[in-house]
Amino acid sequence: MIKIKPDEIALLSKYIYGISGISIDKSKAYLLETRFSKILEEEGCSSYTDLYHKAKGDPRKRIEHKIIDAITTNETLFFRDGGPFELMRHKILPELIDARAAKSAGSPNLRIWSAAASTGQEVYSIAIIIRELLGPSKDYRLKLLGTDISDAAISQASYATYNKFEIERGLERSKLTKYFTSAGANWKINDEIRAMASFRKLNLMAPFTALGKWDIIFCRNVAIYFTLEDRKKLFNRLADVLEPDGYLVIGSTESLTGICPRFVPKRHLKSIFYQLK
Amino acid sequence: MHSLTILVVDDDPVTRNLLQKRLVKENYEIDLAENGVAAVRQLQKKRYDIVLTDLKMPGGVDGIGVLETAKEADIKTEVILITAHASVGNAIEAMKKGASDYLEKPINFDELLMRLQKVRNTKALIKNASDLREAMNVTEQTSAETIQHLELLCADFQARLERIQSILNDTALAPLERVTRALEI
Ligand SMILES: C[S@@+](CC[C@H](N)C(=O)[O-])C[C@H]1O[C@@H](n2cnc3c(N)ncnc32)[C@H](O)[C@@H]1O
């Protein structure tokens, strides 16, 4: 295996930060070797410097995409942490539906964004909750969007197919039989759930105001990879695109204290969500 | 590691008993089923780590049926198929349906033991991963509780601080009054 040199660690960390905002601590430099050795081989690179130049010199960004797929941690599971989904079912969705129904005469809009959707489990967990709570009714218009910086993650999310290890995690048997169909050794989300969601690629470091405003934003377990400065900027920009009475859900071990004073934490049952001041 | 339980399904009594003898010697726990129908009945009663089944069997249920039942009963059960050379194509189809391996007849026992060892290793790895995951969940849950507690506490202090600040800046009140009220918060 080709070894990475100290100056190459600096070079690549800076490059990765530039394309993704992901900040690689010096102590995590081993990650570069374990995650990039395959790309090095596939691209026939003689060194990490070589890889860097090839990636920068590629106008179609093919190598850049590979690097992003390799450096991102796509760890996720259906109904991760439980709490946020109970929160959706018992608090956020009922409150929001009431509030929107009171405001407009027609069927209310529900706009929900999973800002680091990874391979889609979070989005489909939300979709399942909505389906169970509201049924297939036409009484609301749903926009449920999942975005992620990783092409590989987004394409799996769109494909909506999971292997048994992904399925075993977090998914109750009753939900598996109800919302999935076995496809060989894998499971595919049923069309009715799949059709509720859409996915696209998005780097959270880039502007996202064009996506419009949101009633609910899930931004879980992604800011942890960013610097404190970038976290502050990100949550500030999320505050800009959240409706005044909208809801923000972050990862269960994340905190906004000292990060974005525009959000206030609120507790419901065993979970916390955030609203604008 | 505890010994793995295997359900051996074969309509040929000679193969069945031979398999049982050899596998018990290797410290596997063996149950036998004489055809697919019996296997299905057995799979609904008891969970197995591994099902070793002939692909072609008389009666309503063949190896594929056994595979499907096993996976339905417990997706963690690994299924290894035994097949005549002529039906290797079917065995490959079965692998697409979730079988973990197949063996050609006549059974080479060294090869079988190797395959079983592979399944055993995979299972050990999976157990390791799920233990790690469990440990991580506990840690994550505990830290989540701590963080959420602190988060609410901080927000509460912040709100009080802001109230104190606004009272102290309230020029409509006499300075002493401001201090007295601020202290009450
Ligand atoms: C650990 S997963 C979180 C998935 C899910 N939200 C959850 O909590 O289970 C983190 C995801 O963030 C994505 N990510 C990392 N940097 C990003 C960026 N700059 N913009 C958008 N997504 C990013 C990664 O590709 C990865 O899929």
CSV table of C-alpha atoms and ligand atoms in Angstrom, one decimal:
chain,number,residue,atom,x,y,z
A,1,MET,CA,0.0,0.0,0.0
A,2,ILE,CA,1.2,3.5,-0.9
A,3,LYS,CA,2.0,5.5,2.2
A,4,ILE,CA,0.7,9.0,2.7
A,5,LYS,CA,3.4,11.6,3.6
A,6,PRO,CA,2.8,14.4,6.1
A,7,ASP,CA,2.7,17.2,3.5
A,8,GLU,CA,0.2,15.1,1.5
A,9,ILE,CA,-2.0,14.8,4.5
A,10,ALA,CA,-2.1,18.6,4.7
A,11,LEU,CA,-2.6,18.9,0.9
A,12,LEU,CA,-5.5,16.5,0.8
A,13,SER,CA,-7.2,17.7,4.0
A,14,LYS,CA,-7.3,21.2,2.5
A,15,TYR,CA,-8.6,19.9,-0.7
A,16,ILE,CA,-11.3,17.8,1.0
A,17,TYR,CA,-12.3,20.8,3.1
A,18,GLY,CA,-12.6,22.9,0.0
A,19,ILE,CA,-14.9,20.5,-1.8
A,20,SER,CA,-17.1,19.3,1.1
A,21,GLY,CA,-16.5,21.4,4.3
A,22,ILE,CA,-15.4,18.2,6.0
A,23,SER,CA,-12.7,19.0,8.4
A,24,ILE,CA,-10.1,16.2,8.9
A,25,ASP,CA,-8.3,16.5,12.1
A,26,LYS,CA,-4.6,15.5,12.0
A,27,SER,CA,-5.3,12.6,14.4
A,28,LYS,CA,-7.7,11.2,11.8
A,29,ALA,CA,-5.2,11.3,9.0
A,30,TYR,CA,-5.2,7.5,8.9
A,31,LEU,CA,-8.7,7.8,7.5
A,32,LEU,CA,-7.2,9.2,4.3
A,33,GLU,CA,-5.1,6.1,3.8
A,34,THR,CA,-7.8,3.5,4.6
A,35,ARG,CA,-10.4,5.3,2.5
A,36,PHE,CA,-8.4,6.3,-0.5
A,37,SER,CA,-6.1,3.4,-1.1
A,38,LYS,CA,-8.7,1.8,-3.4
A,39,ILE,CA,-9.1,5.0,-5.4
A,40,LEU,CA,-5.4,5.3,-5.7
A,41,GLU,CA,-5.2,1.9,-7.2
A,42,GLU,CA,-8.2,2.3,-9.5
A,43,GLU,CA,-6.9,5.5,-10.9
A,44,GLY,CA,-3.4,4.2,-11.2
A,45,CYS,CA,-1.9,7.0,-9.1
A,46,SER,CA,1.7,6.7,-8.0
A,47,SER,CA,1.2,8.9,-4.9
A,48,TYR,CA,-1.4,10.9,-3.0
A,49,THR,CA,0.0,14.1,-4.6
A,50,ASP,CA,-0.6,12.4,-8.0
A,51,LEU,CA,-4.2,11.7,-6.9
A,52,TYR,CA,-4.7,15.3,-5.9
A,53,HIS,CA,-3.5,16.7,-9.2
A,54,LYS,CA,-5.6,14.2,-11.2
A,55,ALA,CA,-8.7,15.1,-9.2
A,56,LYS,CA,-8.1,18.9,-9.6
A,57,GLY,CA,-7.3,18.5,-13.3
A,58,ASP,CA,-10.5,16.5,-14.1
A,59,PRO,CA,-13.1,18.9,-15.5
A,60,ARG,CA,-15.8,16.3,-15.2
A,61,LYS,CA,-15.1,15.9,-11.5
A,62,ARG,CA,-15.3,12.1,-11.6
A,63,ILE,CA,-12.4,11.7,-9.2
A,64,GLU,CA,-13.7,14.4,-7.0
A,65,HIS,CA,-17.0,12.6,-6.6
A,66,LYS,CA,-15.1,9.4,-5.8
A,67,ILE,CA,-13.2,11.2,-3.1
A,68,ILE,CA,-16.4,12.6,-1.6
A,69,ASP,CA,-18.0,9.2,-1.6
A,70,ALA,CA,-15.0,7.8,0.1
A,71,ILE,CA,-14.5,10.4,2.7
A,72,THR,CA,-18.1,10.8,3.8
A,73,THR,CA,-19.4,8.6,6.6
A,74,ASN,CA,-22.8,7.5,5.5
A,75,GLU,CA,-23.7,5.7,8.7
A,76,THR,CA,-27.4,5.8,9.2
A,77,LEU,CA,-30.3,3.6,10.0
A,78,PHE,CA,-34.1,3.4,9.9
A,79,PHE,CA,-35.7,5.3,12.8
A,80,ARG,CA,-32.3,6.3,14.2
A,81,ASP,CA,-32.6,7.3,17.9
A,82,GLY,CA,-36.4,6.7,17.8
A,83,GLY,CA,-37.1,9.9,19.5
A,84,PRO,CA,-37.3,12.3,16.5
A,85,PHE,CA,-39.8,10.1,14.8
A,86,GLU,CA,-42.1,9.8,17.8
A,87,LEU,CA,-41.7,13.6,18.0
A,88,MET,CA,-42.9,13.8,14.4
A,89,ARG,CA,-45.8,11.5,15.0
A,90,HIS,CA,-47.1,13.0,18.3
A,91,LYS,CA,-46.1,16.6,18.2
A,92,ILE,CA,-44.6,18.2,15.1
A,93,LEU,CA,-46.9,16.8,12.3
A,94,PRO,CA,-50.2,17.2,14.2
A,95,GLU,CA,-49.3,20.8,15.3
A,96,LEU,CA,-48.2,21.7,11.8
A,97,ILE,CA,-51.2,20.3,10.1
A,98,ASP,CA,-53.4,22.3,12.5
A,99,ALA,CA,-51.5,25.5,12.0
A,100,ARG,CA,-51.5,25.2,8.2
A,101,ALA,CA,-55.1,24.2,8.0
A,102,ALA,CA,-56.1,27.2,10.1
A,103,LYS,CA,-54.1,29.5,7.7
A,104,SER,CA,-55.2,28.3,4.3
A,105,ALA,CA,-58.5,27.1,2.9
A,106,GLY,CA,-57.1,24.5,0.5
A,107,SER,CA,-55.1,21.4,1.4
A,108,PRO,CA,-52.1,22.4,3.4
A,109,ASN,CA,-48.5,22.2,2.2
A,110,LEU,CA,-46.0,20.2,4.2
A,111,ARG,CA,-42.4,20.8,3.2
A,112,ILE,CA,-39.8,18.6,4.9
A,113,TRP,CA,-36.1,18.6,4.1
A,114,SER,CA,-33.6,16.0,5.2
A,115,ALA,CA,-30.4,18.0,4.7
A,116,ALA,CA,-27.9,15.1,5.0
A,117,ALA,CA,-30.1,12.2,3.8
A,118,SER,CA,-27.2,9.7,3.3
A,119,THR,CA,-28.7,6.5,1.8
A,120,GLY,CA,-32.3,7.5,2.5
A,121,GLN,CA,-33.2,5.7,5.7
A,122,GLU,CA,-34.1,9.0,7.5
A,123,VAL,CA,-36.3,10.2,4.6
A,124,TYR,CA,-38.2,6.9,4.4
A,125,SER,CA,-38.6,6.7,8.1
A,126,ILE,CA,-40.3,10.1,7.9
A,127,ALA,CA,-42.4,9.0,5.0
A,128,ILE,CA,-43.6,5.9,6.9
A,129,ILE,CA,-44.6,8.1,9.9
A,130,ILE,CA,-46.5,10.5,7.6
A,131,ARG,CA,-48.2,7.6,5.9
A,132,GLU,CA,-49.2,6.0,9.2
A,133,LEU,CA,-50.4,9.3,10.7
A,134,LEU,CA,-52.2,10.8,7.7
A,135,GLY,CA,-52.9,7.9,5.4
A,136,PRO,CA,-52.7,8.3,1.6
A,137,SER,CA,-55.1,11.2,1.8
A,138,LYS,CA,-55.1,14.1,-0.6
A,139,ASP,CA,-55.7,16.5,2.4
A,140,TYR,CA,-52.1,17.7,2.3
A,141,ARG,CA,-49.5,18.4,-0.4
A,142,LEU,CA,-46.2,16.9,0.6
A,143,LYS,CA,-42.7,17.9,-0.5
A,144,LEU,CA,-40.3,15.5,1.2
A,145,LEU,CA,-36.7,16.1,-0.1
A,146,GLY,CA,-33.5,14.3,0.8
A,147,THR,CA,-30.2,15.9,-0.2
A,148,ASP,CA,-26.6,14.8,0.3
A,149,ILE,CA,-23.2,15.6,-1.1
A,150,SER,CA,-22.4,12.0,-1.9
A,151,ASP,CA,-23.5,10.7,-5.3
A,152,ALA,CA,-23.3,7.1,-4.2
A,153,ALA,CA,-25.5,7.8,-1.1
A,154,ILE,CA,-28.1,9.7,-3.2
A,155,SER,CA,-28.2,7.0,-5.8
A,156,GLN,CA,-28.8,4.3,-3.2
A,157,ALA,CA,-31.5,6.5,-1.6
A,158,SER,CA,-33.3,6.9,-5.0
A,159,TYR,CA,-33.0,3.2,-5.7
A,160,ALA,CA,-34.6,2.6,-2.3
A,161,THR,CA,-33.1,-0.9,-2.0
A,162,TYR,CA,-31.4,-2.1,1.2
A,163,ASN,CA,-29.5,-5.2,2.1
A,164,LYS,CA,-30.2,-7.3,5.1
A,165,PHE,CA,-27.8,-5.6,7.4
A,166,GLU,CA,-29.3,-2.2,6.7
A,167,ILE,CA,-32.8,-3.7,7.2
A,168,GLU,CA,-32.0,-5.5,10.4
A,169,ARG,CA,-31.1,-2.2,12.0
A,170,GLY,CA,-33.9,-0.2,13.5
A,171,LEU,CA,-36.7,-1.6,11.4
A,172,GLU,CA,-39.5,-3.6,13.1
A,173,ARG,CA,-40.7,-6.7,11.5
A,174,SER,CA,-44.2,-5.3,11.0
A,175,LYS,CA,-42.9,-2.3,9.1
A,176,LEU,CA,-40.7,-4.5,7.0
A,177,THR,CA,-43.5,-6.6,5.8
A,178,LYS,CA,-45.8,-3.6,5.3
A,179,TYR,CA,-43.6,-1.2,3.5
A,180,PHE,CA,-41.0,-3.4,1.8
A,181,THR,CA,-40.9,-6.1,-0.9
A,182,SER,CA,-38.1,-8.6,-1.1
A,183,ALA,CA,-36.0,-8.2,-4.2
A,184,GLY,CA,-33.7,-11.2,-4.2
A,185,ALA,CA,-31.5,-11.0,-1.1
A,186,ASN,CA,-32.5,-7.3,-0.7
A,187,TRP,CA,-35.5,-5.3,0.2
A,188,LYS,CA,-37.1,-2.6,-1.8
A,189,ILE,CA,-39.3,0.2,-0.4
A,190,ASN,CA,-42.8,-0.1,-1.8
A,191,ASP,CA,-43.7,2.4,-4.5
A,192,GLU,CA,-46.3,4.2,-2.4
A,193,ILE,CA,-43.6,5.2,0.1
A,194,ARG,CA,-40.9,5.7,-2.5
A,195,ALA,CA,-43.2,8.1,-4.4
A,196,MET,CA,-43.5,10.4,-1.4
A,197,ALA,CA,-39.9,11.4,-1.5
A,198,SER,CA,-37.4,12.9,-3.9
A,199,PHE,CA,-33.6,13.1,-3.7
A,200,ARG,CA,-30.9,15.3,-5.1
A,201,LYS,CA,-27.3,16.1,-4.6
A,202,LEU,CA,-26.5,19.2,-2.6
A,203,ASN,CA,-23.4,20.4,-0.8
A,204,LEU,CA,-24.5,22.2,2.4
A,205,MET,CA,-21.5,24.5,2.1
A,206,ALA,CA,-23.1,26.0,-1.0
A,207,PRO,CA,-26.2,28.2,-1.1
A,208,PHE,CA,-29.5,26.4,-0.7
A,209,THR,CA,-32.1,29.3,-0.6
A,210,ALA,CA,-33.2,28.2,-4.1
A,211,LEU,CA,-34.9,25.2,-2.6
A,212,GLY,CA,-37.3,27.5,-0.9
A,213,LYS,CA,-38.7,27.6,2.6
A,214,TRP,CA,-39.2,24.6,4.9
A,215,ASP,CA,-41.7,23.6,7.6
A,216,ILE,CA,-39.4,20.9,9.0
A,217,ILE,CA,-35.7,20.5,8.6
A,218,PHE,CA,-33.8,17.4,9.7
A,219,CYS,CA,-30.1,18.2,9.8
A,220,ARG,CA,-28.7,15.3,11.8
A,221,ASN,CA,-25.2,14.0,12.2
A,222,VAL,CA,-23.6,16.0,9.5
A,223,ALA,CA,-22.5,19.3,11.1
A,224,ILE,CA,-20.3,17.2,13.4
A,225,TYR,CA,-17.9,16.9,10.5
A,226,PHE,CA,-17.6,20.6,10.1
A,227,THR,CA,-15.5,23.3,11.9
A,228,LEU,CA,-17.2,25.3,14.6
A,229,GLU,CA,-17.2,28.4,12.3
A,230,ASP,CA,-18.9,26.4,9.5
A,231,ARG,CA,-21.4,25.0,11.9
A,232,LYS,CA,-22.4,28.5,13.0
A,233,LYS,CA,-22.8,29.6,9.4
A,234,LEU,CA,-24.7,26.5,8.4
A,235,PHE,CA,-27.3,26.8,11.2
A,236,ASN,CA,-27.7,30.5,10.6
A,237,ARG,CA,-28.5,29.8,7.0
A,238,LEU,CA,-30.9,27.0,8.0
A,239,ALA,CA,-32.6,29.5,10.2
A,240,ASP,CA,-33.0,31.7,7.1
A,241,VAL,CA,-34.9,29.0,5.2
A,242,LEU,CA,-37.1,27.7,8.0
A,243,GLU,CA,-40.7,29.0,8.3
A,244,PRO,CA,-41.2,31.2,11.4
A,245,ASP,CA,-43.2,28.4,13.1
A,246,GLY,CA,-41.1,25.7,11.5
A,247,TYR,CA,-39.2,22.9,13.3
A,248,LEU,CA,-35.5,21.9,13.2
A,249,VAL,CA,-34.3,18.5,14.4
A,250,ILE,CA,-30.6,17.8,14.9
A,251,GLY,CA,-28.7,14.7,15.9
A,252,SER,CA,-29.3,13.4,19.4
A,253,THR,CA,-25.8,14.2,20.6
A,254,GLU,CA,-25.5,17.5,18.9
A,255,SER,CA,-26.0,20.9,20.5
A,256,LEU,CA,-26.7,24.4,19.2
A,257,THR,CA,-25.5,26.1,22.4
A,258,GLY,CA,-23.1,28.8,21.3
A,259,ILE,CA,-23.7,27.9,17.7
A,260,CYS,CA,-26.9,29.7,16.7
A,261,PRO,CA,-28.8,31.9,19.2
A,262,ARG,CA,-31.7,32.2,16.7
A,263,PHE,CA,-32.9,28.8,17.7
A,264,VAL,CA,-34.4,27.8,21.0
A,265,PRO,CA,-34.5,24.3,22.2
A,266,LYS,CA,-37.8,22.8,23.2
A,267,ARG,CA,-38.5,19.5,24.8
A,268,HIS,CA,-41.3,17.0,24.0
A,269,LEU,CA,-41.3,13.6,25.7
A,270,LYS,CA,-37.7,12.5,25.5
A,271,SER,CA,-36.6,14.5,22.6
A,272,ILE,CA,-35.5,18.0,21.8
A,273,PHE,CA,-36.4,20.1,18.7
A,274,TYR,CA,-35.7,23.7,17.9
A,275,GLN,CA,-37.8,26.6,16.8
A,276,LEU,CA,-36.9,30.1,15.8
A,277,LYS,CA,-37.0,32.7,18.6
B,1,MET,CA,-18.4,-19.5,20.6
B,2,HIS,CA,-21.5,-21.7,21.3
B,3,SER,CA,-22.1,-24.5,18.8
B,4,LEU,CA,-24.2,-23.6,15.8
B,5,THR,CA,-27.5,-25.3,15.2
B,6,ILE,CA,-27.9,-26.8,11.7
B,7,LEU,CA,-31.1,-28.2,10.1
B,8,VAL,CA,-30.1,-30.8,7.5
B,9,VAL,CA,-32.8,-31.3,4.9
B,10,ASP,CA,-32.4,-34.2,2.5
B,11,ASP,CA,-34.8,-36.9,1.2
B,12,ASP,CA,-32.0,-39.5,1.0
B,13,PRO,CA,-31.7,-41.2,4.4
B,14,VAL,CA,-28.1,-42.2,3.7
B,15,THR,CA,-26.9,-38.7,3.0
B,16,ARG,CA,-28.9,-37.4,5.9
B,17,ASN,CA,-27.4,-39.7,8.4
B,18,LEU,CA,-23.9,-39.3,7.1
B,19,LEU,CA,-24.2,-35.6,7.3
B,20,GLN,CA,-25.4,-35.8,10.8
B,21,LYS,CA,-22.6,-38.1,12.0
B,22,ARG,CA,-19.9,-35.9,10.5
B,23,LEU,CA,-21.3,-32.6,11.7
B,24,VAL,CA,-22.0,-33.7,15.2
B,25,LYS,CA,-18.3,-34.8,15.4
B,26,GLU,CA,-17.4,-31.2,14.4
B,27,ASN,CA,-19.5,-29.9,17.4
B,28,TYR,CA,-22.4,-28.7,15.4
B,29,GLU,CA,-25.9,-29.3,16.8
B,30,ILE,CA,-27.9,-31.1,14.2
B,31,ASP,CA,-31.6,-31.7,13.5
B,32,LEU,CA,-32.9,-33.6,10.5
B,33,ALA,CA,-35.8,-33.2,8.1
B,34,GLU,CA,-36.6,-35.8,5.5
B,35,ASN,CA,-38.1,-33.4,3.0
B,36,GLY,CA,-39.1,-29.8,2.4
B,37,VAL,CA,-42.5,-30.1,4.1
B,38,ALA,CA,-40.9,-31.5,7.3
B,39,ALA,CA,-38.3,-28.7,7.1
B,40,VAL,CA,-40.9,-26.0,6.9
B,41,ARG,CA,-42.7,-27.4,9.9
B,42,GLN,CA,-39.4,-27.6,11.8
B,43,LEU,CA,-38.4,-24.0,10.8
B,44,GLN,CA,-41.6,-22.7,12.2
B,45,LYS,CA,-40.9,-24.3,15.6
B,46,LYS,CA,-37.2,-23.6,16.1
B,47,ARG,CA,-34.7,-21.1,14.9
B,48,TYR,CA,-31.5,-22.3,13.2
B,49,ASP,CA,-28.1,-20.7,12.5
B,50,ILE,CA,-27.7,-22.7,9.3
B,51,VAL,CA,-30.0,-24.7,7.0
B,52,LEU,CA,-28.3,-27.2,4.8
B,53,THR,CA,-30.8,-28.3,2.2
B,54,ASP,CA,-31.0,-30.4,-0.9
B,55,LEU,CA,-32.2,-28.3,-3.8
B,56,LYS,CA,-34.4,-30.9,-5.5
B,57,MET,CA,-36.8,-32.8,-3.2
B,58,PRO,CA,-40.1,-34.6,-3.8
B,59,GLY,CA,-43.3,-33.3,-2.2
B,60,GLY,CA,-44.6,-29.8,-2.4
B,61,VAL,CA,-41.6,-27.9,-1.1
B,62,ASP,CA,-38.1,-27.9,-2.7
B,63,GLY,CA,-34.9,-26.3,-1.5
B,64,ILE,CA,-36.0,-22.9,-2.7
B,65,GLY,CA,-39.2,-23.2,-0.6
B,66,VAL,CA,-37.0,-24.2,2.4
B,67,LEU,CA,-34.8,-21.2,1.7
B,68,GLU,CA,-37.8,-18.8,1.6
B,69,THR,CA,-39.3,-20.2,4.8
B,70,ALA,CA,-36.0,-20.0,6.6
B,71,LYS,CA,-35.4,-16.4,5.6
B,72,GLU,CA,-38.9,-15.5,6.5
B,73,ALA,CA,-38.7,-17.1,10.0
B,74,ASP,CA,-35.3,-15.4,10.7
B,75,ILE,CA,-33.4,-13.4,8.2
B,76,LYS,CA,-30.2,-14.2,10.1
B,77,THR,CA,-30.4,-17.9,9.3
B,78,GLU,CA,-27.9,-18.8,6.6
B,79,VAL,CA,-28.9,-21.3,3.9
B,80,ILE,CA,-26.5,-23.6,2.1
B,81,LEU,CA,-27.8,-25.6,-0.8
B,82,ILE,CA,-26.7,-29.0,-2.0
B,83,THR,CA,-27.2,-29.6,-5.7
B,84,ALA,CA,-26.5,-32.0,-8.5
B,85,HIS,CA,-24.1,-30.7,-11.0
B,86,ALA,CA,-26.9,-30.4,-13.6
B,87,SER,CA,-28.8,-27.9,-11.5
B,88,VAL,CA,-26.0,-25.6,-10.5
B,89,GLY,CA,-27.8,-22.9,-12.5
B,90,ASN,CA,-30.8,-23.2,-10.1
B,91,ALA,CA,-28.4,-22.9,-7.1
B,92,ILE,CA,-27.0,-19.7,-8.5
B,93,GLU,CA,-30.6,-18.4,-8.9
B,94,ALA,CA,-31.1,-19.3,-5.3
B,95,MET,CA,-28.1,-17.4,-4.2
B,96,LYS,CA,-29.8,-14.3,-5.7
B,97,LYS,CA,-32.7,-15.1,-3.4
B,98,GLY,CA,-30.4,-15.0,-0.3
B,99,ALA,CA,-28.8,-18.4,-0.1
B,100,SER,CA,-25.3,-17.9,1.2
B,101,ASP,CA,-23.5,-20.8,-0.6
B,102,TYR,CA,-24.0,-24.0,-2.5
B,103,LEU,CA,-22.3,-27.3,-2.8
B,104,GLU,CA,-22.2,-29.8,-5.6
B,105,LYS,CA,-23.0,-33.5,-5.1
B,106,PRO,CA,-21.3,-35.8,-4.3
B,107,ILE,CA,-20.6,-33.9,-1.1
B,108,ASN,CA,-17.0,-33.3,-0.3
B,109,PHE,CA,-16.9,-33.1,3.5
B,110,ASP,CA,-13.7,-31.0,3.7
B,111,GLU,CA,-15.3,-28.5,1.4
B,112,LEU,CA,-18.5,-28.6,3.4
B,113,LEU,CA,-16.6,-28.0,6.7
B,114,MET,CA,-14.8,-25.1,5.1
B,115,ARG,CA,-18.0,-23.5,3.9
B,116,LEU,CA,-19.5,-23.9,7.4
B,117,GLN,CA,-16.4,-22.4,8.9
B,118,LYS,CA,-16.9,-19.4,6.6
B,119,VAL,CA,-20.5,-19.0,7.8
B,120,ARG,CA,-19.3,-19.4,11.4
B,121,ASN,CA,-16.7,-16.6,10.9
B,122,THR,CA,-19.2,-14.4,9.3
B,123,LYS,CA,-21.6,-14.9,12.1
B,124,ALA,CA,-18.9,-14.1,14.6
B,125,LEU,CA,-18.1,-10.9,12.8
B,126,ILE,CA,-21.7,-9.9,12.7
B,127,LYS,CA,-22.1,-10.6,16.4
B,128,ASN,CA,-19.0,-8.4,17.0
B,129,ALA,CA,-20.5,-5.6,14.9
B,130,SER,CA,-23.8,-5.8,16.6
B,131,ASP,CA,-22.2,-5.8,20.0
B,132,LEU,CA,-20.2,-2.7,19.0
B,133,ARG,CA,-23.4,-1.1,17.7
B,134,GLU,CA,-25.1,-1.9,20.9
B,135,ALA,CA,-22.3,-0.4,22.9
B,136,MET,CA,-22.4,2.7,20.7
B,137,ASN,CA,-26.1,3.0,21.1
B,138,VAL,CA,-25.8,3.0,24.9
B,139,THR,CA,-23.0,5.6,24.8
B,140,GLU,CA,-24.9,7.7,22.3
B,141,GLN,CA,-28.1,7.5,24.3
B,142,THR,CA,-26.4,8.5,27.6
B,143,SER,CA,-24.5,11.4,26.0
B,144,ALA,CA,-27.7,12.5,24.2
B,145,GLU,CA,-29.5,12.7,27.6
B,146,THR,CA,-26.6,14.7,29.1
B,147,ILE,CA,-26.4,17.1,26.2
B,148,GLN,CA,-30.1,17.7,26.0
B,149,HIS,CA,-30.2,18.4,29.7
B,150,LEU,CA,-27.4,20.9,29.4
B,151,GLU,CA,-28.9,22.4,26.2
B,152,LEU,CA,-32.2,23.2,28.0
B,153,LEU,CA,-30.3,24.5,31.1
B,154,CYS,CA,-28.2,26.8,28.9
B,155,ALA,CA,-31.3,28.1,27.1
B,156,ASP,CA,-33.0,28.8,30.4
B,157,PHE,CA,-30.0,30.7,31.7
B,158,GLN,CA,-29.7,32.6,28.4
B,159,ALA,CA,-33.4,33.6,28.7
B,160,ARG,CA,-32.9,34.8,32.3
B,161,LEU,CA,-29.8,36.7,31.3
B,162,GLU,CA,-31.7,38.5,28.6
B,163,ARG,CA,-34.5,39.4,31.0
B,164,ILE,CA,-32.0,40.8,33.5
B,165,GLN,CA,-30.3,42.7,30.7
B,166,SER,CA,-33.5,44.3,29.5
B,167,ILE,CA,-34.5,45.3,33.0
B,168,LEU,CA,-31.2,46.8,33.7
B,169,ASN,CA,-31.5,48.8,30.5
B,170,ASP,CA,-35.0,49.9,31.2
B,171,THR,CA,-34.7,53.7,31.6
B,172,ALA,CA,-38.3,54.0,32.6
B,173,LEU,CA,-37.4,52.5,36.0
B,174,ALA,CA,-35.3,54.1,38.7
B,175,PRO,CA,-31.8,52.5,39.0
B,176,LEU,CA,-32.5,51.0,42.4
B,177,GLU,CA,-35.8,49.6,41.1
B,178,ARG,CA,-34.0,48.0,38.2
B,179,VAL,CA,-31.5,46.3,40.4
B,180,THR,CA,-34.1,45.1,42.8
B,181,ARG,CA,-36.2,43.6,40.0
B,182,ALA,CA,-33.2,42.1,38.3
B,183,LEU,CA,-32.2,40.3,41.5
B,184,GLU,CA,-35.6,38.7,41.7
B,185,ILE,CA,-35.1,36.9,38.4
C,1,LIG,C1,-23.7,10.2,9.3
C,1,LIG,S1,-24.6,10.6,7.8
C,1,LIG,C2,-26.1,11.2,8.6
C,1,LIG,C3,-27.3,10.5,8.0
C,1,LIG,C4,-28.6,10.8,8.7
C,1,LIG,N1,-28.9,12.2,8.7
C,1,LIG,C5,-28.7,10.3,10.1
C,1,LIG,O1,-28.5,11.0,11.0
C,1,LIG,O2,-28.8,9.0,10.2
C,1,LIG,C6,-23.8,12.1,7.3
C,1,LIG,C7,-24.0,12.4,5.8
C,1,LIG,O3,-23.7,13.8,5.6
C,1,LIG,C8,-23.2,13.9,4.3
C,1,LIG,N2,-22.4,15.1,4.1
C,1,LIG,C9,-21.1,15.3,4.5
C,1,LIG,N3,-20.7,16.5,4.2
C,1,LIG,C10,-21.7,17.1,3.5
C,1,LIG,C11,-22.0,18.4,2.9
C,1,LIG,N4,-21.0,19.3,2.9
C,1,LIG,N5,-23.1,18.6,2.3
C,1,LIG,C12,-24.1,17.7,2.3
C,1,LIG,N6,-24.0,16.5,2.9
C,1,LIG,C13,-22.8,16.2,3.5
C,1,LIG,C14,-22.5,12.6,4.1
C,1,LIG,O4,-22.4,12.3,2.7
C,1,LIG,C15,-23.3,11.6,4.8
C,1,LIG,O5,-24.2,10.9,4.0
